[in-house]
Short mmCIF file of C-alpha atoms and ligand atoms in Angstrom, two decimals:
data_model
loop_
_atom_site.label_atom_id
_atom_site.label_comp_id
_atom_site.label_asym_id
_atom_site.label_seq_id
_atom_site.Cartn_x
_atom_site.Cartn_y
_atom_site.Cartn_z
CA MET R 1 -11.95 -14.29 36.15
CA LYS R 2 -8.31 -13.25 35.82
CA ILE R 3 -5.85 -14.77 38.27
CA ILE R 4 -2.16 -14.07 38.70
CA ASN R 5 -0.23 -16.96 40.25
CA VAL R 6 3.07 -16.01 41.82
CA VAL R 7 6.25 -18.02 42.31
CA GLY R 8 9.70 -16.88 43.40
CA ALA R 9 11.88 -19.56 44.88
CA ARG R 10 12.43 -23.29 44.75
CA PRO R 11 9.87 -24.44 47.35
CA ASN R 12 7.14 -22.48 45.52
CA PHE R 13 7.38 -24.49 42.34
CA MET R 14 6.05 -27.79 43.70
CA LYS R 15 3.19 -25.90 45.33
CA ILE R 16 2.08 -23.99 42.24
CA ALA R 17 2.25 -26.93 39.79
CA PRO R 18 -0.98 -28.68 40.88
CA ILE R 19 -2.78 -25.35 41.28
CA ILE R 20 -2.07 -24.29 37.70
CA ARG R 21 -3.04 -27.72 36.41
CA GLU R 22 -6.35 -27.55 38.24
CA MET R 23 -7.11 -23.97 37.15
CA GLN R 24 -6.71 -25.05 33.54
CA LYS R 25 -9.82 -27.21 33.97
CA TYR R 26 -11.95 -24.12 34.55
CA PRO R 27 -12.64 -22.27 31.26
CA GLN R 28 -13.75 -19.17 33.14
CA MET R 29 -10.30 -18.79 34.71
CA GLU R 30 -7.71 -16.83 32.79
CA THR R 31 -4.37 -17.34 34.48
CA LEU R 32 -1.00 -15.66 34.30
CA LEU R 33 2.15 -16.93 35.95
CA VAL R 34 4.55 -14.38 37.41
CA HIS R 35 8.03 -15.51 38.48
CA THR R 36 9.67 -12.89 40.66
CA GLY R 37 13.12 -14.26 39.88
CA GLN R 38 14.09 -14.55 43.56
CA HIS R 39 15.72 -17.83 42.57
CA TYR R 40 17.40 -17.67 39.19
CA ASP R 41 20.03 -20.42 38.91
CA ILE R 42 19.01 -23.13 36.45
CA GLU R 43 19.26 -25.75 39.21
CA MET R 44 17.16 -23.70 41.62
CA SER R 45 14.47 -22.70 39.14
CA GLU R 46 14.28 -23.80 35.49
CA ALA R 47 14.93 -27.47 36.27
CA PHE R 48 11.73 -27.54 38.31
CA PHE R 49 9.58 -26.06 35.57
CA ASP R 50 10.63 -28.87 33.22
CA ASP R 51 10.28 -31.59 35.83
CA LEU R 52 6.91 -30.48 37.16
CA GLY R 53 5.34 -29.48 33.86
CA ILE R 54 4.84 -25.86 34.93
CA PRO R 55 4.24 -23.56 31.95
CA GLU R 56 6.87 -20.93 31.19
CA PRO R 57 6.22 -17.85 33.34
CA ASP R 58 4.31 -15.18 31.42
CA ILE R 59 6.32 -12.53 33.22
CA ASN R 60 9.68 -12.75 35.00
CA LEU R 61 10.45 -9.84 37.31
CA GLU R 62 14.12 -10.88 37.50
CA VAL R 63 14.69 -9.40 40.95
CA GLY R 64 17.51 -11.78 41.94
CA SER R 65 19.29 -11.70 45.29
CA GLY R 66 19.80 -8.85 47.73
CA SER R 67 19.14 -7.88 51.32
CA HIS R 68 15.63 -8.59 52.57
CA ALA R 69 14.60 -4.97 52.09
CA GLU R 70 16.11 -4.78 48.63
CA GLN R 71 14.61 -8.03 47.46
CA THR R 72 11.15 -7.28 48.88
CA ALA R 73 11.17 -3.73 47.55
CA HIS R 74 12.29 -4.75 44.07
CA VAL R 75 9.50 -7.33 43.85
CA MET R 76 6.95 -4.75 44.99
CA LEU R 77 8.02 -2.08 42.52
CA LYS R 78 7.97 -4.46 39.59
CA PHE R 79 4.86 -6.39 40.61
CA GLU R 80 2.85 -3.19 41.03
CA LYS R 81 3.40 -2.37 37.35
CA VAL R 82 2.19 -5.84 36.37
CA LEU R 83 -0.93 -5.47 38.49
CA LEU R 84 -1.75 -2.04 37.10
CA GLN R 85 -1.49 -3.36 33.59
CA GLU R 86 -3.19 -6.73 34.03
CA LYS R 87 -5.86 -5.78 36.60
CA PRO R 88 -6.43 -9.30 37.93
CA ASP R 89 -9.38 -10.32 40.12
CA LEU R 90 -7.13 -12.42 42.33
CA VAL R 91 -3.47 -12.89 43.15
CA LEU R 92 -2.52 -16.33 44.44
CA VAL R 93 0.66 -16.70 46.49
CA VAL R 94 2.18 -19.78 48.10
CA GLY R 95 4.53 -20.41 51.01
CA ASP R 96 6.47 -17.91 53.09
CA ILE R 97 9.31 -16.43 51.09
CA ASN R 98 10.06 -12.74 50.55
CA SER R 99 8.23 -12.82 47.20
CA THR R 100 5.08 -14.06 49.00
CA ILE R 101 4.74 -11.05 51.30
CA ALA R 102 5.99 -8.59 48.66
CA CYS R 103 3.31 -9.57 46.13
CA THR R 104 0.59 -9.82 48.77
CA LEU R 105 1.27 -6.36 50.13
CA THR R 106 1.38 -4.85 46.64
CA ALA R 107 -1.90 -6.46 45.57
CA VAL R 108 -3.84 -5.66 48.74
CA LYS R 109 -2.85 -1.98 48.55
CA LEU R 110 -4.35 -1.87 45.06
CA GLY R 111 -7.57 -3.42 46.32
CA ILE R 112 -6.90 -6.78 44.66
CA LYS R 113 -7.88 -9.92 46.54
CA VAL R 114 -5.18 -12.36 47.61
CA ALA R 115 -5.31 -16.10 48.21
CA HIS R 116 -2.53 -17.53 50.37
CA VAL R 117 -1.82 -21.23 50.01
CA GLU R 118 -0.07 -22.75 53.06
CA ALA R 119 -1.45 -20.18 55.51
CA GLY R 120 -1.38 -20.35 59.29
CA LEU R 121 1.93 -22.16 59.87
CA ARG R 122 3.82 -20.69 62.82
CA SER R 123 7.22 -21.51 64.29
CA LEU R 124 6.69 -18.79 66.93
CA ASP R 125 10.27 -17.74 66.18
CA ARG R 126 10.32 -14.18 64.95
CA THR R 127 14.04 -14.25 64.21
CA MET R 128 13.17 -16.46 61.26
CA PRO R 129 12.53 -14.33 58.15
CA GLU R 130 9.81 -16.70 56.94
CA GLU R 131 7.84 -16.30 60.19
CA ILE R 132 7.51 -12.56 59.58
CA ASN R 133 6.47 -13.24 55.99
CA ARG R 134 3.83 -15.74 57.19
CA ILE R 135 2.30 -13.52 59.86
CA LEU R 136 2.08 -10.47 57.59
CA THR R 137 0.80 -12.35 54.54
CA ASP R 138 -1.93 -14.03 56.56
CA ALA R 139 -2.96 -10.79 58.27
CA ILE R 140 -3.93 -9.17 54.95
CA SER R 141 -4.95 -12.05 52.67
CA ASP R 142 -8.59 -12.72 51.74
CA PHE R 143 -8.49 -16.51 51.32
CA LEU R 144 -6.30 -18.53 53.65
CA PHE R 145 -5.81 -22.14 52.66
CA THR R 146 -4.29 -24.32 55.36
CA THR R 147 -2.54 -27.69 55.41
CA CYS R 148 -3.64 -28.75 58.90
CA ARG R 149 -6.18 -27.92 61.58
CA ASP R 150 -3.64 -26.38 63.97
CA ALA R 151 -2.92 -23.74 61.31
CA ASN R 152 -6.59 -22.70 61.49
CA GLU R 153 -6.22 -22.39 65.26
CA ASN R 154 -3.14 -20.20 64.85
CA LEU R 155 -5.07 -17.90 62.54
CA LEU R 156 -8.02 -17.73 64.89
CA ARG R 157 -5.66 -16.79 67.73
CA GLU R 158 -4.37 -13.90 65.60
CA GLY R 159 -7.89 -12.60 65.14
CA ILE R 160 -8.38 -13.74 61.56
CA SER R 161 -11.98 -14.44 60.70
CA PRO R 162 -12.75 -18.17 60.32
CA GLU R 163 -14.79 -17.26 57.24
CA LYS R 164 -11.56 -16.54 55.41
CA THR R 165 -9.79 -19.77 56.40
CA PHE R 166 -10.17 -23.07 54.61
CA PHE R 167 -8.56 -26.30 55.75
CA VAL R 168 -7.82 -28.01 52.44
CA GLY R 169 -4.71 -30.16 52.92
CA ASN R 170 -1.27 -29.96 51.40
CA VAL R 171 -0.58 -29.09 47.75
CA MET R 172 3.03 -30.19 48.14
CA ILE R 173 1.72 -33.71 48.66
CA ASP R 174 -0.37 -33.45 45.47
CA THR R 175 2.91 -32.99 43.63
CA LEU R 176 4.65 -35.72 45.59
CA MET R 177 1.99 -38.28 44.74
CA ARG R 178 1.87 -37.30 41.11
CA ASN R 179 5.63 -37.66 40.68
CA LYS R 180 6.45 -40.65 42.87
CA GLU R 181 6.37 -43.25 40.13
CA LYS R 182 8.33 -41.12 37.71
CA ALA R 183 10.89 -40.43 40.43
CA GLU R 184 11.34 -44.16 40.98
CA ARG R 185 12.63 -44.33 37.41
CA SER R 186 15.30 -41.66 37.95
CA ASP R 187 18.84 -42.97 37.46
CA ILE R 188 20.36 -40.55 39.97
CA LEU R 189 21.81 -43.33 42.12
CA ASN R 190 23.78 -44.59 39.11
CA ARG R 191 24.89 -41.10 38.25
CA LEU R 192 26.19 -40.68 41.79
CA GLU R 193 27.91 -44.06 41.46
CA MET R 194 26.07 -45.42 44.46
CA ASP R 195 25.81 -49.18 44.50
CA ASP R 196 23.54 -49.47 47.52
CA THR R 197 20.91 -47.43 49.31
CA ASP R 198 22.67 -47.28 52.66
CA TYR R 199 22.77 -43.53 52.90
CA ALA R 200 21.31 -40.55 54.68
CA LEU R 201 20.13 -37.53 52.70
CA LEU R 202 21.02 -34.08 54.02
CA THR R 203 19.97 -30.52 53.17
CA LEU R 204 20.85 -27.31 55.04
CA HIS R 205 20.18 -23.72 54.07
CA ARG R 206 18.45 -21.84 56.93
CA PRO R 207 20.27 -18.64 57.88
CA SER R 208 20.17 -19.76 61.55
CA ASN R 209 22.21 -22.85 60.65
CA VAL R 210 24.51 -21.76 57.87
CA ASP R 211 24.97 -18.00 58.26
CA ASN R 212 26.45 -18.43 61.73
CA CYS R 213 29.90 -20.05 61.68
CA GLU R 214 29.57 -21.53 65.17
CA ASN R 215 26.18 -23.13 64.48
CA PHE R 216 27.30 -24.45 61.13
CA GLY R 217 30.43 -25.86 62.80
CA LYS R 218 28.32 -27.66 65.43
CA ILE R 219 26.28 -29.39 62.76
CA LEU R 220 29.41 -30.36 60.84
CA ASP R 221 30.82 -31.90 64.03
CA ALA R 222 27.75 -34.10 64.37
CA LEU R 223 27.95 -35.01 60.67
CA ASP R 224 31.59 -35.97 61.12
CA THR R 225 30.49 -38.73 63.48
CA ILE R 226 27.44 -39.79 61.49
CA ARG R 227 29.32 -40.19 58.21
CA LYS R 228 31.38 -42.92 59.88
CA GLN R 229 28.16 -44.88 60.45
CA ILE R 230 26.37 -44.14 57.17
CA LYS R 231 27.19 -42.33 53.95
CA ILE R 232 25.63 -38.87 53.69
CA ILE R 233 24.50 -37.35 50.39
CA TYR R 234 24.32 -33.60 50.56
CA PRO R 235 22.96 -31.48 47.70
CA VAL R 236 24.26 -28.03 48.61
CA HIS R 237 22.07 -24.91 48.35
CA PRO R 238 23.88 -21.91 46.77
CA ARG R 239 23.51 -19.92 49.99
CA THR R 240 25.31 -22.70 51.91
CA ARG R 241 27.96 -23.11 49.22
CA LYS R 242 28.75 -19.43 49.63
CA ARG R 243 29.04 -19.74 53.42
CA ILE R 244 31.31 -22.79 53.20
CA ARG R 245 33.70 -20.61 51.19
CA GLU R 246 33.34 -17.52 53.41
CA PHE R 247 33.89 -19.46 56.64
CA SER R 248 36.84 -21.37 55.08
CA LEU R 249 35.15 -24.66 55.86
CA GLU R 250 36.12 -26.28 52.53
CA GLU R 251 39.07 -28.16 54.00
CA LYS R 252 37.07 -29.43 56.93
CA VAL R 253 34.32 -30.69 54.63
CA GLU R 254 36.73 -32.26 52.17
CA ALA R 255 38.41 -34.12 55.01
CA MET R 256 35.17 -35.95 55.71
CA PRO R 257 34.97 -38.97 53.42
CA GLY R 258 31.47 -40.37 53.45
CA LEU R 259 29.97 -36.88 53.25
CA LYS R 260 29.26 -36.42 49.56
CA LEU R 261 28.60 -32.83 48.48
CA ILE R 262 26.71 -32.51 45.21
CA LYS R 263 24.91 -29.79 43.24
CA PRO R 264 21.22 -29.06 43.90
CA LEU R 265 19.08 -31.66 42.11
CA SER R 266 15.93 -31.60 40.05
CA TYR R 267 12.67 -32.49 41.78
CA ARG R 268 12.48 -36.06 40.57
CA ASP R 269 16.13 -36.92 41.18
CA PHE R 270 15.85 -35.51 44.65
CA LEU R 271 12.61 -37.36 45.32
CA LYS R 272 14.27 -40.60 44.26
CA LEU R 273 17.06 -39.98 46.76
CA MET R 274 14.49 -39.26 49.43
CA LEU R 275 12.46 -42.38 48.64
CA LYS R 276 15.48 -44.66 49.03
CA ALA R 277 17.19 -42.95 51.98
CA LYS R 278 17.46 -44.68 55.34
CA LEU R 279 17.17 -41.31 56.97
CA VAL R 280 16.75 -37.65 56.08
CA MET R 281 18.39 -34.75 57.94
CA THR R 282 17.23 -31.27 57.04
CA ASP R 283 16.28 -27.75 58.03
CA SER R 284 13.82 -27.42 55.15
CA GLY R 285 10.11 -26.98 55.79
CA GLY R 286 8.86 -28.95 52.80
CA MET R 287 11.02 -32.00 53.46
CA GLN R 288 9.53 -32.39 56.93
CA GLU R 289 6.17 -32.79 55.21
CA GLU R 290 7.38 -34.97 52.34
CA THR R 291 9.15 -37.44 54.63
CA THR R 292 6.04 -37.65 56.80
CA ALA R 293 3.89 -38.40 53.76
CA LEU R 294 6.39 -41.06 52.64
CA GLY R 295 6.94 -42.57 56.09
CA ILE R 296 10.68 -41.90 55.99
CA PRO R 297 12.46 -40.93 59.22
CA CYS R 298 13.46 -37.26 59.31
CA LEU R 299 15.66 -35.36 61.75
CA THR R 300 14.94 -31.65 61.65
CA LEU R 301 18.09 -29.74 62.53
CA ARG R 302 16.25 -26.76 63.99
CA GLU R 303 15.12 -25.63 67.42
CA ASN R 304 11.51 -25.20 66.32
CA THR R 305 9.16 -26.06 63.50
CA GLU R 306 6.14 -24.38 61.94
CA ARG R 307 5.00 -27.88 61.00
CA PRO R 308 4.44 -29.61 64.39
CA ILE R 309 2.01 -32.06 62.80
CA THR R 310 4.99 -33.81 61.20
CA VAL R 311 6.42 -34.42 64.69
CA ASN R 312 3.13 -35.26 66.42
CA GLU R 313 1.67 -37.45 63.70
CA GLY R 314 4.48 -38.07 61.25
CA THR R 315 8.03 -39.39 61.17
CA ASN R 316 9.79 -36.15 62.04
CA TYR R 317 12.02 -35.50 65.10
CA LEU R 318 12.97 -31.99 66.13
CA VAL R 319 16.60 -32.31 67.21
CA GLY R 320 18.17 -28.84 66.90
CA ARG R 321 21.94 -28.64 66.73
CA ASP R 322 22.77 -30.63 69.86
CA LYS R 323 25.31 -33.23 68.80
CA ASN R 324 24.39 -35.82 71.43
CA LYS R 325 20.72 -35.54 70.65
CA ILE R 326 21.31 -35.83 66.91
CA LEU R 327 23.55 -38.88 67.35
CA LYS R 328 21.08 -40.56 69.70
CA TYR R 329 18.26 -40.29 67.16
CA VAL R 330 20.46 -41.35 64.25
CA ASP R 331 21.41 -44.46 66.24
CA ASP R 332 17.81 -45.18 67.08
CA ILE R 333 16.68 -44.81 63.48
CA LEU R 334 19.49 -46.92 62.07
CA THR R 335 18.82 -49.70 64.58
CA ASN R 336 15.04 -49.54 65.04
CA LYS R 337 13.92 -47.61 61.93
CA GLY R 338 12.44 -44.80 64.07
CA LYS R 339 8.82 -44.09 64.86
CA ARG R 340 5.94 -45.09 62.63
CA GLY R 341 3.92 -42.11 61.57
CA LYS R 342 0.62 -41.62 59.85
CA THR R 343 -0.29 -39.40 56.93
CA PRO R 344 -2.04 -36.24 58.17
CA GLU R 345 -5.65 -35.57 57.32
CA LEU R 346 -6.33 -34.40 53.73
CA TRP R 347 -2.76 -34.95 52.55
CA ASP R 348 -4.35 -37.04 49.87
CA GLY R 349 -3.24 -35.59 46.54
CA ARG R 350 -6.48 -33.64 45.98
CA THR R 351 -5.76 -30.36 47.72
CA ALA R 352 -5.46 -28.22 44.58
CA GLU R 353 -8.85 -29.51 43.49
CA ARG R 354 -10.40 -28.31 46.77
CA ILE R 355 -8.66 -24.93 46.59
CA ILE R 356 -9.77 -24.13 43.05
CA LYS R 357 -13.34 -25.19 43.80
CA ILE R 358 -13.45 -22.68 46.66
CA ILE R 359 -11.92 -19.94 44.52
CA ALA R 360 -14.36 -20.61 41.65
CA LYS R 361 -17.28 -20.33 44.03
CA ASN R 362 -16.16 -17.20 45.86
CA ILE R 363 -14.62 -14.86 43.31
C1 LIG H 401 14.68 -18.65 50.22
C2 LIG H 401 13.52 -18.42 51.20
C3 LIG H 401 13.39 -19.63 52.11
C4 LIG H 401 13.28 -20.92 51.32
C5 LIG H 401 14.48 -21.00 50.39
C6 LIG H 401 14.48 -22.25 49.55
C7 LIG H 401 13.18 -16.11 51.95
C8 LIG H 401 13.38 -15.15 53.06
N1 LIG H 401 13.81 -17.29 52.07
O1 LIG H 401 15.87 -18.72 50.97
O2 LIG H 401 12.22 -19.50 52.87
O3 LIG H 401 13.28 -22.01 52.18
O4 LIG H 401 14.46 -19.85 49.53
O5 LIG H 401 15.64 -22.37 48.84
O6 LIG H 401 12.49 -15.78 51.01
N2 LIG H 401 21.30 -17.81 45.43
C9 LIG H 401 21.89 -18.22 44.26
N3 LIG H 401 21.09 -18.61 43.24
C10 LIG H 401 19.72 -18.59 43.33
C11 LIG H 401 19.14 -18.16 44.52
C12 LIG H 401 19.94 -17.78 45.56
O7 LIG H 401 23.11 -18.24 44.15
O8 LIG H 401 19.05 -18.98 42.36
C13 LIG H 401 22.17 -17.43 46.57
C14 LIG H 401 22.51 -15.97 46.60
O9 LIG H 401 23.79 -15.85 47.08
C15 LIG H 401 21.54 -15.41 47.60
C16 LIG H 401 21.40 -16.58 48.58
O10 LIG H 401 21.50 -17.74 47.78
O11 LIG H 401 22.00 -14.25 48.20
C17 LIG H 401 20.11 -16.59 49.34
O12 LIG H 401 18.98 -16.52 48.45
P1 LIG H 401 17.60 -15.91 48.95
O13 LIG H 401 16.62 -15.96 47.87
O14 LIG H 401 17.86 -14.60 49.61
O15 LIG H 401 17.20 -16.88 50.14
P2 LIG H 401 17.28 -18.47 50.30
O16 LIG H 401 18.30 -18.78 51.31
O17 LIG H 401 17.37 -19.16 48.99
#
């Protein structure tokens, strides 16, 4: 059984790591790892391979950045050649990035089966590029592995046969559990010259937040008040770094002591910062899940989420960009520690095991 596993961008790496590890236990599975090269900076890519023990990619398509059409098309053209040469029985994709839909579409058109890990999540916001990638990938995949029961319901509503969908839990949490102890040993706090853990951790990279100057400005205004209450550590995504320059926001940001901008971090250093933070503020999808699994309060700076379980069961609050709302929740969390969540069903560190069992049985 020949399987091609695909990764492209940062959030894919923590999802593929446990899957590859589990596949290696099955002698009948021959696996190849294809990196599309959507993310290419050392900090956005290589650092994660080292940290997570992912083998070197067998093939790197080196597509890099571009418009959505360019990026998707480049992946498709290059991935098709790989498929024609390697003739795999299955392509496994994770998440919702451009590489996910590009590789799925290419494989399906060649009659190759596709497994999608993290299927069925819906923000119901079609202006979000990832939402289009999710809907299209799910519509044509053969195995849909979901992190929560409401994802199965979303798929059912879209007419996808329940025989193709498998509620297995969250591979991201497999990686989180495996690395928690090692992350505890990271010396990142020393390296950042932090002598206490009174800080909030921030990430921002969604186009809806950082590609629009007005929206980005609104968030910065809220941060300008928060940083007077608690220090904010902010590892900046390259996309956001670019926008800060383009929108001439450098001066504004520099004039905000207490808001500490740093480079993107490795998985374990970042996890250590998350573990010790009093509060997390983010527009990332994965961090909503990780904070819920860790019981750390999270404010999601978006109007919607494809991960409502983290709000309904976990420690996540959906606050958008409304300054008053953000400040109200920050106050509440800093005074009362926020709501107590519970870990969602099957987020137990054994999801990859369940996925590979199903694949072994059905291919
Ligand atoms: C992509 C995913 C998003 C995911 C995010 C995680 C899509 C549509 N978006 O968004 O779902 O949450 O990754 O980070 O697939 N850049 C670099 N170095 C890199 C990568 C990107 O400098 O290694 C810069 C480039 O200027 C590039 C920009 O970041 O144009 C955006 O990169 P891109 O891959 O298009 O999307 P992300 O915003 O990273």
